[in-house]
Amino acid sequence: MEKSQNPIAVRSRSMLRQAMLELLAERPYGQITVTALCEHAQLGRKTFYRNYAEKDDILREYIACLADGFLEKLREQAPFGDTAFAQTLFAYWKPYADLFCLLEQNGEFRFVQREFERVAARVGGWFICPEAMREDRTFQRYCASFVSGGCYALLRDWMCGGAVEPVEQMTALFCQIRRLKA
């Protein structure tokens, strides 16, 4: 669904997103209805359906927007090595730890995982094995899976554990893990 950039539509989506995040903190995702979202946002159901086909679209759009912001931060640093990548990974996502934990607690981390797969497909070869990324589509696919799975699992565990370790420590751990050989 193509999103309108009309200021009223943008504001409505923002209100619905905020309502989703607030309701997610109060109740399980499965118990959040379109009606509850609209009531919480003080918007009509027609406004909801003008902007979204289903409630999942709110989280998909929000997480995709966050992932695009992460990609932009990486582009600013390209080319980069392990340290720059890890520093950006942990520093960028740390402010969203509460959201990640809510999604994990609700069994809805799939929204984040899908976006990590999309991001990894775009950055996997940048730091895993750029020389092998030239033409080998099979390698590209599995490389992206490897990158997204590892980064997403490490990030999820850190954030859902309270993100108590500083970004610098997580960056060092990431680099240490990357140096491990099979």
Coordinates of C-alpha atoms in Angstrom, one line a residue:
M1 CA 0.0 0.0 0.0
E2 CA 1.5 3.3 -1.1
K3 CA 1.6 5.7 1.9
S4 CA 0.3 9.2 1.5
Q5 CA 2.7 12.0 2.5
N6 CA -0.3 14.2 3.2
P7 CA 0.5 15.8 6.6
I8 CA -2.8 14.6 8.1
A9 CA -2.1 11.0 6.9
V10 CA 1.5 11.2 8.3
R11 CA 0.2 12.4 11.6
S12 CA -2.5 9.7 11.7
R13 CA 0.1 7.0 11.1
S14 CA 2.2 8.5 13.9
M15 CA -0.7 8.4 16.3
L16 CA -1.5 4.8 15.4
R17 CA 2.1 3.8 15.8
Q18 CA 2.2 5.5 19.2
A19 CA -1.0 3.8 20.2
M20 CA 0.4 0.4 19.1
L21 CA 3.6 0.9 21.2
E22 CA 1.6 2.0 24.3
L23 CA -0.9 -0.8 24.0
L24 CA 1.9 -3.3 23.4
A25 CA 3.3 -2.3 26.8
E26 CA -0.1 -2.9 28.4
R27 CA -1.3 -6.2 26.8
P28 CA -0.2 -9.1 24.6
Y29 CA -0.1 -8.3 20.9
G30 CA -2.8 -10.8 20.1
Q31 CA -5.2 -8.9 22.3
I32 CA -4.6 -5.6 20.5
T33 CA -7.5 -5.0 18.0
V34 CA -7.9 -2.4 15.3
T35 CA -10.7 -1.0 17.4
A36 CA -8.5 -0.7 20.5
L37 CA -5.8 1.0 18.4
C38 CA -8.3 3.5 16.9
E39 CA -9.8 4.3 20.3
H40 CA -6.4 4.7 21.9
A41 CA -5.2 7.0 19.1
Q42 CA -8.6 8.8 19.0
L43 CA -9.0 8.1 15.3
G44 CA -11.8 6.4 13.4
R45 CA -11.5 2.9 11.8
K46 CA -11.8 4.5 8.4
T47 CA -8.6 6.4 9.1
F48 CA -6.9 3.2 10.1
Y49 CA -7.9 1.4 6.9
R50 CA -7.0 4.4 4.8
N51 CA -3.4 3.9 6.0
Y52 CA -3.1 0.2 6.8
A53 CA -4.6 -3.1 5.7
E54 CA -4.0 -4.8 9.1
K55 CA -2.4 -4.0 12.5
D56 CA 0.8 -5.9 11.6
D57 CA 1.4 -3.2 9.0
I58 CA 2.0 -0.6 11.8
L59 CA 4.9 -2.6 13.2
R60 CA 6.2 -3.6 9.8
E61 CA 6.4 0.0 8.7
Y62 CA 8.0 1.2 11.9
I63 CA 10.6 -1.5 12.1
A64 CA 11.4 -1.0 8.3
C65 CA 11.8 2.7 9.0
L66 CA 14.2 2.0 11.8
A67 CA 16.1 -0.5 9.7
D68 CA 16.4 2.1 6.9
G69 CA 17.9 4.5 9.4
F70 CA 20.4 1.8 10.4
L71 CA 21.3 1.3 6.8
E72 CA 21.8 5.0 6.3
K73 CA 24.2 5.1 9.3
L74 CA 26.2 2.2 7.8
R75 CA 26.3 4.0 4.4
E76 CA 27.8 7.0 6.1
Q77 CA 30.7 4.8 7.4
A78 CA 31.2 2.6 4.3
P79 CA 33.6 1.0 3.7
F80 CA 33.7 -0.3 7.3
G81 CA 35.3 -3.0 9.3
D82 CA 34.0 -5.1 12.1
T83 CA 34.5 -2.4 14.8
A84 CA 32.6 0.3 12.9
F85 CA 29.9 -2.1 12.0
A86 CA 29.4 -3.4 15.6
Q87 CA 29.7 0.1 17.1
T88 CA 26.9 1.3 14.7
L89 CA 24.8 -1.8 15.3
F90 CA 24.8 -1.5 19.1
A91 CA 24.7 2.3 19.3
Y92 CA 21.9 2.6 16.8
W93 CA 19.6 0.0 18.2
K94 CA 20.1 0.5 21.9
P95 CA 17.4 3.2 22.2
Y96 CA 14.9 0.7 20.9
A97 CA 15.7 -2.0 23.5
D98 CA 12.3 -1.6 25.2
L99 CA 10.5 -2.1 21.9
F100 CA 12.6 -5.2 21.1
C101 CA 11.8 -6.7 24.5
L102 CA 8.1 -6.0 24.1
L103 CA 8.1 -7.7 20.7
E104 CA 10.1 -10.7 22.1
Q105 CA 7.8 -11.0 25.1
N106 CA 4.8 -11.1 22.8
G107 CA 6.4 -13.6 20.5
E108 CA 6.4 -11.0 17.7
F109 CA 10.1 -10.6 17.1
R110 CA 9.4 -11.8 13.6
F111 CA 9.0 -8.1 12.6
V112 CA 12.6 -7.4 13.6
Q113 CA 14.0 -10.6 12.1
R114 CA 12.5 -9.9 8.7
E115 CA 14.1 -6.5 8.6
F116 CA 17.4 -7.9 9.7
E117 CA 17.2 -10.3 6.8
R118 CA 16.5 -7.4 4.5
V119 CA 19.4 -5.3 5.9
A120 CA 21.8 -8.3 5.9
A121 CA 21.0 -9.0 2.2
R122 CA 22.3 -5.5 1.5
V123 CA 25.3 -5.4 3.8
G124 CA 26.3 -9.0 4.2
G125 CA 29.0 -9.0 1.6
W126 CA 30.4 -5.6 2.8
F127 CA 32.1 -7.2 5.7
I128 CA 31.7 -11.0 5.6
C129 CA 33.5 -11.9 2.4
P130 CA 33.4 -9.1 -0.2
E131 CA 35.6 -11.0 -2.7
A132 CA 33.1 -13.9 -2.8
M133 CA 30.1 -11.6 -3.3
R134 CA 30.8 -10.7 -6.9
E135 CA 28.5 -13.2 -8.8
D136 CA 27.7 -16.1 -6.5
R137 CA 24.0 -15.7 -5.8
T138 CA 23.9 -18.8 -3.6
F139 CA 26.7 -17.5 -1.5
Q140 CA 25.0 -14.1 -1.2
R141 CA 21.8 -15.7 0.0
Y142 CA 23.4 -17.8 2.7
C143 CA 25.8 -15.1 3.7
A144 CA 22.8 -12.8 4.3
S145 CA 21.1 -15.5 6.4
F146 CA 24.3 -16.0 8.4
V147 CA 24.8 -12.3 9.0
S148 CA 21.2 -11.5 9.9
G149 CA 20.8 -14.5 12.2
G150 CA 24.0 -13.9 14.1
C151 CA 23.6 -10.1 14.4
Y152 CA 19.9 -10.3 15.3
A153 CA 20.4 -13.1 17.9
L154 CA 23.3 -11.2 19.5
L155 CA 21.4 -7.9 19.5
R156 CA 18.2 -9.6 20.8
D157 CA 19.9 -11.3 23.7
W158 CA 21.7 -8.1 24.6
M159 CA 18.7 -5.9 24.5
C160 CA 16.3 -8.3 26.1
G161 CA 18.9 -8.8 28.9
G162 CA 18.6 -5.1 29.7
A163 CA 21.4 -3.9 27.4
V164 CA 23.5 -3.6 30.6
E165 CA 26.9 -4.0 28.8
P166 CA 28.1 -0.7 27.3
V167 CA 28.2 -0.4 23.5
E168 CA 32.0 -0.5 23.6
Q169 CA 32.0 -3.8 25.4
M170 CA 29.5 -5.3 23.0
T171 CA 31.5 -4.0 20.1
A172 CA 34.6 -5.7 21.5
L173 CA 32.7 -8.9 22.0
F174 CA 31.3 -8.8 18.4
C175 CA 34.9 -8.4 17.1
Q176 CA 36.1 -11.2 19.2
I177 CA 33.3 -13.5 18.0
R178 CA 34.1 -12.5 14.4
R179 CA 37.7 -13.6 14.8
L180 CA 36.6 -17.2 15.8
K181 CA 37.4 -19.7 13.1
A182 CA 35.5 -23.0 12.4

